[in-house]
Amino acid sequence: MPIYNAASDTSNPRKGHRLADIAAHDPFVLPYRHNETYYLYTTGIPRFTDLPRCGVLFYKSKDLLDWEGPFVAFTVPDGTWAHPQHGTWAPEVHAYKGKYYLFVTLHNRDRVFAEPPAVWHTNHLRGTSIAVADTPEGPFELIKPDAPVPPESFMTLDGTLYIDENERPWMVYCHEWLQVIDGTFEAIPLKDDLSEADGEPIHLFKASDGPWINGERTPGVEPSVYVSDGCQLYRTRGGRLIMLWSSYNKEGYLQTMARSLSGRLEGPWEQLEPLVYGDSGHGMLFQTFEGLWMLILHQPFKTPDSRAKIYEMEETEDGFKVVRARVDLHG
């Protein structure tokens, strides 16, 4: 299949791309102070790029306007639990104890858990793995190539790193609505070196807790299904613990937010009003080198039409609110 566009050609990375050019899904930005560069990570698949196998692409920018790339940070190797052709979702890179860690959702559709009519849609092995590198540019290598971090019997996605008040690392992830009908958010403790899980998962909340949510009716399935997607955690200047997440209301995909009433990962969690509507979601927050909070998400949901959109945000004692869409950056 031909390459989607010049911004998808890893054999010819170039300067001057705009966000409107880049087919970004599940975008994640890492501000790297060492060279005052923003790194944008997104999915790379053979269907729309020149990659022979699924991987993670990145782009570089000094100003969030002009981007250079694409470059390859990671490709799914042979001989692991994941199939190299079955997808790389929700890549994100975190600085942790002198290294850089890629969290990425991988898949193996050949390892089937359940099939119709027992379930309405085939359930297969899906979960987040962690890879490590010395720099934000990689190449990243899987730490645990034989299995994802969450339990293998769970169909999970969108794992992210959270460091709690005791400096203990956790992976927070989504438990697929495909498997549990009412998608959930869960967390599993990690070993200090992020090499593997270090305990049992805990339940945080379920997608249907959102009072605005719209359950999707699927033929042959009762009750409605509820999507859990795109978790990211932040602590405000007032000490409140916030989680960004995405799902659907009756108008479509949206970006929303929850807040822990205890200030701890265990919650309980209260659901806040959505931040961005209009088929927008899977967002994350980052600060510019000047200290401004920004939200980056994808809109619309469908690939390869999805593009990264940036919103300027205001941090409050209790959370975050949208100031304005930065159309000067995303077109």
Short mmCIF file of C-alpha atoms in Angstrom, two decimals:
data_model
loop_
_atom_site.label_atom_id
_atom_site.label_comp_id
_atom_site.label_asym_id
_atom_site.label_seq_id
_atom_site.Cartn_x
_atom_site.Cartn_y
_atom_site.Cartn_z
CA MET A 1 0.00 0.00 0.00
CA PRO A 2 1.37 3.47 -0.81
CA ILE A 3 2.55 5.73 1.99
CA TYR A 4 -0.28 7.92 3.26
CA ASN A 5 1.64 11.21 2.85
CA ALA A 6 5.10 12.75 3.25
CA ALA A 7 4.60 13.04 7.01
CA SER A 8 4.30 9.22 7.14
CA ASP A 9 7.52 8.43 5.23
CA THR A 10 10.17 7.27 7.72
CA SER A 11 12.70 6.77 4.93
CA ASN A 12 12.69 10.50 4.27
CA PRO A 13 12.22 12.47 7.51
CA ARG A 14 12.00 16.17 6.83
CA LYS A 15 11.36 19.49 8.51
CA GLY A 16 8.35 21.71 8.09
CA HIS A 17 5.48 19.36 8.86
CA ARG A 18 2.46 20.84 10.60
CA LEU A 19 0.12 18.94 12.88
CA ALA A 20 -2.47 19.11 10.11
CA ASP A 21 -0.12 16.94 8.01
CA ILE A 22 0.56 14.24 10.61
CA ALA A 23 -1.85 11.29 10.88
CA ALA A 24 -1.63 11.18 14.66
CA HIS A 25 -3.66 8.81 16.81
CA ASP A 26 -3.24 8.67 20.60
CA PRO A 27 -0.72 11.57 20.51
CA PHE A 28 1.70 12.01 23.40
CA VAL A 29 4.17 14.89 23.90
CA LEU A 30 7.36 14.71 25.96
CA PRO A 31 9.04 18.10 26.56
CA TYR A 32 12.79 17.35 26.72
CA ARG A 33 14.61 20.16 28.51
CA HIS A 34 18.06 18.84 27.67
CA ASN A 35 17.74 20.18 24.13
CA GLU A 36 14.56 22.31 24.50
CA THR A 37 12.71 19.98 22.12
CA TYR A 38 9.17 18.64 22.14
CA TYR A 39 8.82 14.99 21.13
CA LEU A 40 5.48 13.87 19.68
CA TYR A 41 4.87 10.11 19.70
CA THR A 42 2.19 8.30 17.74
CA THR A 43 1.32 4.96 16.21
CA GLY A 44 3.06 3.71 13.07
CA ILE A 45 1.53 0.84 11.09
CA PRO A 46 2.42 -0.67 7.69
CA ARG A 47 -0.98 0.23 6.27
CA PHE A 48 -0.18 3.97 6.27
CA THR A 49 3.64 4.13 6.46
CA ASP A 50 6.69 2.51 4.92
CA LEU A 51 7.25 0.41 8.06
CA PRO A 52 7.38 -3.37 7.42
CA ARG A 53 5.93 -4.00 10.90
CA CYS A 54 4.01 -2.04 13.51
CA GLY A 55 5.93 0.48 15.54
CA VAL A 56 6.06 3.88 17.18
CA LEU A 57 6.90 7.08 15.31
CA PHE A 58 8.09 10.38 16.71
CA TYR A 59 8.39 13.95 15.49
CA LYS A 60 10.49 16.80 16.93
CA SER A 61 9.68 20.48 17.33
CA LYS A 62 11.12 23.55 19.03
CA ASP A 63 7.87 25.54 18.98
CA LEU A 64 4.93 23.07 18.65
CA LEU A 65 4.29 24.52 15.19
CA ASP A 66 6.95 23.14 12.83
CA TRP A 67 7.70 19.43 13.21
CA GLU A 68 10.53 17.29 11.87
CA GLY A 69 10.09 13.59 11.14
CA PRO A 70 8.89 10.94 11.12
CA PHE A 71 11.53 8.94 12.95
CA VAL A 72 11.17 5.39 14.27
CA ALA A 73 11.44 4.92 18.04
CA PHE A 74 10.33 1.29 18.23
CA THR A 75 9.14 -1.63 16.13
CA VAL A 76 7.60 -4.85 17.43
CA PRO A 77 10.35 -7.50 17.29
CA ASP A 78 9.94 -11.16 16.40
CA GLY A 79 9.87 -13.74 19.16
CA THR A 80 7.74 -11.81 21.67
CA TRP A 81 4.20 -12.30 22.94
CA ALA A 82 2.93 -9.67 20.50
CA HIS A 83 2.38 -10.05 16.76
CA PRO A 84 4.43 -7.54 14.70
CA GLN A 85 1.51 -6.89 12.34
CA HIS A 86 -1.31 -6.54 14.86
CA GLY A 87 -0.88 -2.98 16.12
CA THR A 88 0.89 -0.53 18.41
CA TRP A 89 -1.52 1.69 20.29
CA ALA A 90 -1.21 4.57 22.73
CA PRO A 91 2.58 5.04 22.83
CA GLU A 92 3.88 7.31 25.57
CA VAL A 93 7.39 8.00 26.84
CA HIS A 94 8.25 8.83 30.46
CA ALA A 95 11.53 9.93 32.02
CA TYR A 96 12.21 7.79 35.09
CA LYS A 97 15.42 7.35 37.09
CA GLY A 98 17.76 8.37 34.29
CA LYS A 99 16.14 6.29 31.55
CA TYR A 100 13.22 6.71 29.16
CA TYR A 101 10.36 4.24 29.23
CA LEU A 102 7.94 3.59 26.40
CA PHE A 103 4.50 2.30 27.40
CA VAL A 104 2.75 0.83 24.35
CA THR A 105 -0.31 -1.37 23.85
CA LEU A 106 0.46 -4.46 21.77
CA HIS A 107 -1.73 -7.23 20.40
CA ASN A 108 -1.82 -10.87 19.38
CA ARG A 109 -5.06 -11.72 17.61
CA ASP A 110 -3.87 -15.32 17.19
CA ARG A 111 -4.15 -15.90 20.95
CA VAL A 112 -7.92 -16.00 21.35
CA PHE A 113 -9.67 -15.93 24.74
CA ALA A 114 -13.28 -16.28 23.62
CA GLU A 115 -15.31 -16.22 20.41
CA PRO A 116 -18.95 -15.69 19.44
CA PRO A 117 -21.53 -16.83 20.40
CA ALA A 118 -20.01 -16.95 23.91
CA VAL A 119 -19.10 -13.27 23.47
CA TRP A 120 -20.36 -10.76 20.93
CA HIS A 121 -16.88 -10.03 19.56
CA THR A 122 -13.70 -12.12 19.60
CA ASN A 123 -11.53 -11.50 22.66
CA HIS A 124 -7.78 -11.87 22.16
CA LEU A 125 -4.52 -11.09 23.93
CA ARG A 126 -4.03 -7.34 24.23
CA GLY A 127 -2.07 -5.38 26.81
CA THR A 128 0.56 -2.75 27.54
CA SER A 129 4.25 -3.57 27.50
CA ILE A 130 7.15 -1.40 28.64
CA ALA A 131 10.34 -0.76 26.65
CA VAL A 132 13.42 1.20 27.70
CA ALA A 133 16.03 3.45 26.05
CA ASP A 134 18.75 5.88 27.07
CA THR A 135 17.21 8.83 25.19
CA PRO A 136 13.71 9.91 24.12
CA GLU A 137 14.59 8.93 20.55
CA GLY A 138 15.21 5.26 21.34
CA PRO A 139 15.62 2.70 19.98
CA PHE A 140 13.42 1.22 22.70
CA GLU A 141 13.78 -2.43 23.71
CA LEU A 142 11.10 -4.46 25.46
CA ILE A 143 11.91 -5.19 29.09
CA LYS A 144 9.60 -8.21 29.38
CA PRO A 145 9.12 -9.73 25.92
CA ASP A 146 7.12 -12.78 27.02
CA ALA A 147 3.95 -11.06 28.31
CA PRO A 148 2.24 -7.69 28.86
CA VAL A 149 2.40 -6.10 32.30
CA PRO A 150 -1.29 -6.48 33.30
CA PRO A 151 -2.61 -10.03 33.76
CA GLU A 152 -2.53 -11.93 30.46
CA SER A 153 -6.11 -13.10 30.88
CA PHE A 154 -7.28 -9.47 30.88
CA MET A 155 -7.89 -7.69 27.57
CA THR A 156 -6.32 -4.30 28.40
CA LEU A 157 -5.00 -1.17 26.75
CA ASP A 158 -3.65 2.37 27.21
CA GLY A 159 -1.33 1.70 30.14
CA THR A 160 0.29 4.81 31.65
CA LEU A 161 2.85 5.48 34.38
CA TYR A 162 1.81 6.93 37.74
CA ILE A 163 4.14 7.54 40.71
CA ASP A 164 2.23 7.67 43.98
CA GLU A 165 2.84 9.73 47.13
CA ASN A 166 5.21 7.01 48.42
CA GLU A 167 7.25 7.05 45.18
CA ARG A 168 5.83 3.67 44.21
CA PRO A 169 5.35 3.23 40.45
CA TRP A 170 2.06 1.97 39.04
CA MET A 171 0.67 1.17 35.63
CA VAL A 172 -2.85 2.53 35.28
CA TYR A 173 -4.73 0.98 32.36
CA CYS A 174 -8.13 0.38 30.78
CA HIS A 175 -9.84 -3.01 31.00
CA GLU A 176 -11.52 -3.47 27.62
CA TRP A 177 -15.26 -3.10 27.31
CA LEU A 178 -14.95 -5.85 24.68
CA GLN A 179 -14.29 -8.24 27.55
CA VAL A 180 -16.13 -6.75 30.53
CA ILE A 181 -18.99 -4.82 28.78
CA ASP A 182 -18.66 -1.90 31.21
CA GLY A 183 -15.05 -0.84 30.64
CA THR A 184 -13.02 -0.10 33.76
CA PHE A 185 -9.91 1.71 34.89
CA GLU A 186 -7.52 -0.35 36.96
CA ALA A 187 -3.98 -0.03 38.34
CA ILE A 188 -1.24 -2.53 39.03
CA PRO A 189 1.89 -1.81 41.11
CA LEU A 190 5.26 -2.10 39.36
CA LYS A 191 8.69 -3.08 40.56
CA ASP A 192 10.95 -0.11 41.15
CA ASP A 193 12.82 -0.72 37.88
CA LEU A 194 9.50 -1.05 35.96
CA SER A 195 10.55 -4.54 34.87
CA GLU A 196 7.24 -6.20 35.76
CA ALA A 197 4.18 -6.10 37.99
CA ASP A 198 4.72 -6.17 41.75
CA GLY A 199 1.30 -7.08 43.09
CA GLU A 200 -2.32 -7.52 42.13
CA PRO A 201 -4.42 -4.98 40.20
CA ILE A 202 -6.91 -2.70 41.95
CA HIS A 203 -10.17 -1.31 40.56
CA LEU A 204 -10.48 2.48 40.24
CA PHE A 205 -13.81 3.14 38.53
CA LYS A 206 -15.98 2.04 35.60
CA ALA A 207 -16.88 3.93 32.44
CA SER A 208 -20.59 3.99 33.25
CA ASP A 209 -19.80 6.14 36.31
CA GLY A 210 -19.77 9.14 33.96
CA PRO A 211 -23.27 10.65 34.34
CA TRP A 212 -23.13 12.01 30.79
CA ILE A 213 -22.09 8.69 29.22
CA ASN A 214 -24.06 6.99 26.47
CA GLY A 215 -24.14 3.20 26.53
CA GLU A 216 -23.77 1.73 23.05
CA ARG A 217 -26.38 -0.86 22.13
CA THR A 218 -24.87 -3.82 20.31
CA PRO A 219 -27.13 -6.45 18.70
CA GLY A 220 -27.30 -9.54 20.91
CA VAL A 221 -25.63 -7.86 23.87
CA GLU A 222 -27.41 -6.83 27.06
CA PRO A 223 -26.88 -4.44 28.70
CA SER A 224 -25.27 -1.58 26.78
CA VAL A 225 -21.49 -1.46 26.49
CA TYR A 226 -19.41 1.37 27.94
CA VAL A 227 -15.99 2.33 26.58
CA SER A 228 -13.01 3.14 28.83
CA ASP A 229 -10.13 4.79 27.00
CA GLY A 230 -7.02 6.93 27.32
CA CYS A 231 -6.20 7.31 31.04
CA GLN A 232 -3.62 9.90 32.17
CA LEU A 233 -2.98 11.10 35.74
CA TYR A 234 -1.81 14.46 37.13
CA ARG A 235 -1.60 16.15 40.49
CA THR A 236 -2.68 19.80 40.63
CA ARG A 237 -0.91 22.56 42.52
CA GLY A 238 -3.63 22.15 45.16
CA GLY A 239 -2.73 18.50 45.61
CA ARG A 240 -5.79 17.07 43.84
CA LEU A 241 -5.28 13.88 41.83
CA ILE A 242 -6.86 14.13 38.36
CA MET A 243 -7.39 11.50 35.69
CA LEU A 244 -8.05 12.36 32.06
CA TRP A 245 -10.06 9.71 30.20
CA SER A 246 -12.28 9.33 27.16
CA SER A 247 -15.54 7.65 26.21
CA TYR A 248 -18.78 8.43 24.37
CA ASN A 249 -21.91 10.45 25.04
CA LYS A 250 -24.87 10.43 22.67
CA GLU A 251 -23.10 12.89 20.36
CA GLY A 252 -19.89 10.85 20.12
CA TYR A 253 -16.33 10.53 21.41
CA LEU A 254 -15.15 13.07 23.99
CA GLN A 255 -12.41 14.06 26.42
CA THR A 256 -13.32 14.10 30.08
CA MET A 257 -11.80 14.14 33.56
CA ALA A 258 -12.23 12.52 36.98
CA ARG A 259 -10.92 13.53 40.41
CA SER A 260 -9.93 11.39 43.39
CA LEU A 261 -11.80 12.50 46.51
CA SER A 262 -9.07 11.07 48.74
CA GLY A 263 -6.18 12.37 46.66
CA ARG A 264 -5.01 8.78 46.34
CA LEU A 265 -5.05 6.38 43.43
CA GLU A 266 -7.54 4.14 45.23
CA GLY A 267 -10.14 6.92 45.13
CA PRO A 268 -13.08 7.10 45.41
CA TRP A 269 -13.30 8.95 42.11
CA GLU A 270 -15.82 11.63 41.18
CA GLN A 271 -16.66 12.35 37.56
CA LEU A 272 -16.32 15.92 36.29
CA GLU A 273 -17.78 17.62 33.25
CA PRO A 274 -16.19 16.75 29.89
CA LEU A 275 -13.47 19.08 28.61
CA VAL A 276 -13.70 18.70 24.82
CA TYR A 277 -16.47 17.30 22.62
CA GLY A 278 -16.71 16.79 18.86
CA ASP A 279 -15.20 13.32 18.29
CA SER A 280 -12.14 14.31 20.34
CA GLY A 281 -10.24 12.32 22.94
CA HIS A 282 -7.34 10.24 24.22
CA GLY A 283 -5.69 13.41 25.48
CA MET A 284 -2.70 14.13 27.70
CA LEU A 285 -1.42 17.25 29.45
CA PHE A 286 2.06 18.71 29.22
CA GLN A 287 3.76 21.97 30.11
CA THR A 288 5.59 24.11 27.59
CA PHE A 289 9.10 25.29 28.37
CA GLU A 290 7.49 28.62 29.28
CA GLY A 291 5.23 26.92 31.84
CA LEU A 292 1.91 26.89 29.96
CA TRP A 293 -0.30 23.83 30.38
CA MET A 294 -1.39 22.26 27.09
CA LEU A 295 -3.80 19.45 26.27
CA ILE A 296 -3.09 17.42 23.14
CA LEU A 297 -5.66 14.93 21.84
CA HIS A 298 -6.78 13.41 18.56
CA GLN A 299 -9.75 14.48 16.48
CA PRO A 300 -11.54 12.85 14.70
CA PHE A 301 -11.27 9.31 16.04
CA LYS A 302 -11.02 7.52 12.70
CA THR A 303 -7.60 6.81 11.20
CA PRO A 304 -5.89 8.00 9.07
CA ASP A 305 -8.05 11.12 9.30
CA SER A 306 -7.21 11.72 12.97
CA ARG A 307 -5.00 14.71 13.75
CA ALA A 308 -3.42 16.06 16.92
CA LYS A 309 -5.21 19.11 18.30
CA ILE A 310 -3.79 21.36 21.03
CA TYR A 311 -5.74 23.29 23.66
CA GLU A 312 -4.29 25.82 26.06
CA MET A 313 -5.33 24.91 29.60
CA GLU A 314 -5.58 26.61 32.97
CA GLU A 315 -4.58 24.74 36.10
CA THR A 316 -6.86 25.35 39.08
CA GLU A 317 -6.65 24.12 42.65
CA ASP A 318 -9.10 21.34 41.80
CA GLY A 319 -8.34 20.46 38.20
CA PHE A 320 -7.90 21.91 34.73
CA LYS A 321 -10.11 23.88 32.39
CA VAL A 322 -9.87 24.74 28.71
CA VAL A 323 -8.75 28.28 27.89
CA ARG A 324 -8.82 28.10 24.10
CA ALA A 325 -8.15 25.88 21.12
CA ARG A 326 -4.69 26.62 19.73
CA VAL A 327 -5.67 26.70 16.09
CA ASP A 328 -2.47 28.63 15.44
CA LEU A 329 -0.63 25.38 16.23
CA HIS A 330 -2.89 22.69 14.82
CA GLY A 331 -4.59 24.51 11.92
#
